[in-house]
Structures are given as structure tokens and as C-alpha cells.
Amino acid sequence: MEEARAKKQENKEGDSKRKRANSLKNIVGGDILATDFFRRQTKLLVLIMVFIIFYVHNRYASQQQQIEIDRLKKELTDIKYDALTRSSELMEKSRQSRIEEYISTQESDLQTSTNPPYEIENDN
């Protein structure tokens, strides 16, 4: 009696191992896609795949835009520093002492005025 029970138990364990192996074989072989459940849910699975593709594309596009934004920010910073440098150079070259020095080296007849500037009023 106990031997019969042991054989039944072994048969049950063997069947469950075969089912697992069979189901793994079905999954790997693609036979699972032919089951009734997957045939009924085809539209849902296609919709899920479309959403996954859209999600991946959207993430890729946003990463590309972020890279472009970072590049443009760096370029803007460089341009700002360049503009600041040019502005300070212009201020340096347009100082009165620099202009007087330049004129004196050019052997020009121009001289700095000794009289202060005055404003002409209009009596209209």
C-alpha cells in the first residue's frame, strides 16, 4: 500500500516536472503565443508594444534636446564672456588719457582743451 502511494507521489512529481519543462519549452519555442489567452489579448499586447516604443522614442528625443540645451548654454556663456572682454577693451581704449597718448604719438596738431565745456542755451 505504501509502495503504491510512493509511486503515485513520484508520478505526480514527474508530471509537474514535465509540465514545467513543457511550459518552458513552449515559452522558448513561441508556442505559448498560440494559446487562446494570447489570441484574445492580441490588441492589448499590440497597444502595449506601441506605448513602449513611444516611451523609448520620447525618452531618446528628450535626452537629445537636453544635450542641445547644455551645448547652447555653454556657447551662450562663452559669448557673454567674450562680449565682456571686448567691452572692457573698448573702455580701456576710449579713456581720455589713452586718446591723448595716441594723439601725441601721431604727431598731430590736436591738443587737449584747457577751457571747460559750456552749454549754449536756446531762447526760443
mmCIF file of N, CA, C and O in Angstrom, residues 84-96 98:
data_model
loop_
_atom_site.group_PDB
_atom_site.id
_atom_site.type_symbol
_atom_site.label_atom_id
_atom_site.label_comp_id
_atom_site.label_asym_id
_atom_site.label_seq_id
_atom_site.Cartn_x
_atom_site.Cartn_y
_atom_site.Cartn_z
ATOM 1 N N LEU A 84 31.983 90.706 -22.675
ATOM 2 C CA LEU A 84 32.501 91.442 -21.523
ATOM 3 C C LEU A 84 33.963 91.837 -21.745
ATOM 4 O O LEU A 84 34.361 92.970 -21.442
ATOM 5 N N THR A 85 34.736 90.930 -22.311
ATOM 6 C CA THR A 85 36.143 91.229 -22.602
ATOM 7 C C THR A 85 36.260 92.354 -23.615
ATOM 8 O O THR A 85 37.042 93.300 -23.419
ATOM 9 N N ARG A 86 35.476 92.295 -24.675
ATOM 10 C CA ARG A 86 35.528 93.348 -25.694
ATOM 11 C C ARG A 86 35.054 94.687 -25.142
ATOM 12 O O ARG A 86 35.598 95.738 -25.486
ATOM 13 N N SER A 87 34.060 94.648 -24.286
ATOM 14 C CA SER A 87 33.570 95.882 -23.678
ATOM 15 C C SER A 87 34.647 96.531 -22.805
ATOM 16 O O SER A 87 34.842 97.756 -22.844
ATOM 17 N N SER A 88 35.350 95.718 -22.031
ATOM 18 C CA SER A 88 36.407 96.287 -21.180
ATOM 19 C C SER A 88 37.573 96.806 -22.030
ATOM 20 O O SER A 88 38.175 97.831 -21.690
ATOM 21 N N GLU A 89 37.886 96.130 -23.128
ATOM 22 C CA GLU A 89 38.937 96.623 -24.023
ATOM 23 C C GLU A 89 38.540 97.964 -24.635
ATOM 24 O O GLU A 89 39.365 98.888 -24.754
ATOM 25 N N LEU A 90 37.282 98.098 -25.032
ATOM 26 C CA LEU A 90 36.797 99.357 -25.603
ATOM 27 C C LEU A 90 36.865 100.474 -24.568
ATOM 28 O O LEU A 90 37.266 101.598 -24.879
ATOM 29 N N MET A 91 36.478 100.165 -23.348
ATOM 30 C CA MET A 91 36.536 101.181 -22.285
ATOM 31 C C MET A 91 37.982 101.626 -22.054
ATOM 32 O O MET A 91 38.258 102.807 -21.849
ATOM 33 N N GLU A 92 38.900 100.663 -22.095
ATOM 34 C CA GLU A 92 40.313 100.978 -21.900
ATOM 35 C C GLU A 92 40.832 101.872 -23.025
ATOM 36 O O GLU A 92 41.532 102.844 -22.782
ATOM 37 N N LYS A 93 40.466 101.552 -24.264
ATOM 38 C CA LYS A 93 40.972 102.322 -25.407
ATOM 39 C C LYS A 93 40.311 103.686 -25.535
ATOM 40 O O LYS A 93 40.873 104.586 -26.152
ATOM 41 N N SER A 94 39.132 103.874 -24.989
ATOM 42 C CA SER A 94 38.425 105.144 -25.161
ATOM 43 C C SER A 94 38.615 106.093 -23.974
ATOM 44 O O SER A 94 38.001 107.155 -23.936
ATOM 45 N N ARG A 95 39.469 105.739 -23.018
ATOM 46 C CA ARG A 95 39.767 106.670 -21.923
ATOM 47 C C ARG A 95 40.507 107.885 -22.473
ATOM 48 O O ARG A 95 41.272 107.789 -23.432
ATOM 49 N N GLN A 96 40.269 109.021 -21.833
ATOM 50 C CA GLN A 96 40.852 110.269 -22.321
ATOM 51 C C GLN A 96 42.377 110.211 -22.301
ATOM 52 O O GLN A 96 43.030 110.660 -23.241
ATOM 53 N N ARG A 98 44.311 107.657 -22.713
ATOM 54 C CA ARG A 98 44.768 106.821 -23.837
ATOM 55 C C ARG A 98 44.660 107.572 -25.160
ATOM 56 O O ARG A 98 45.539 107.467 -26.018
#
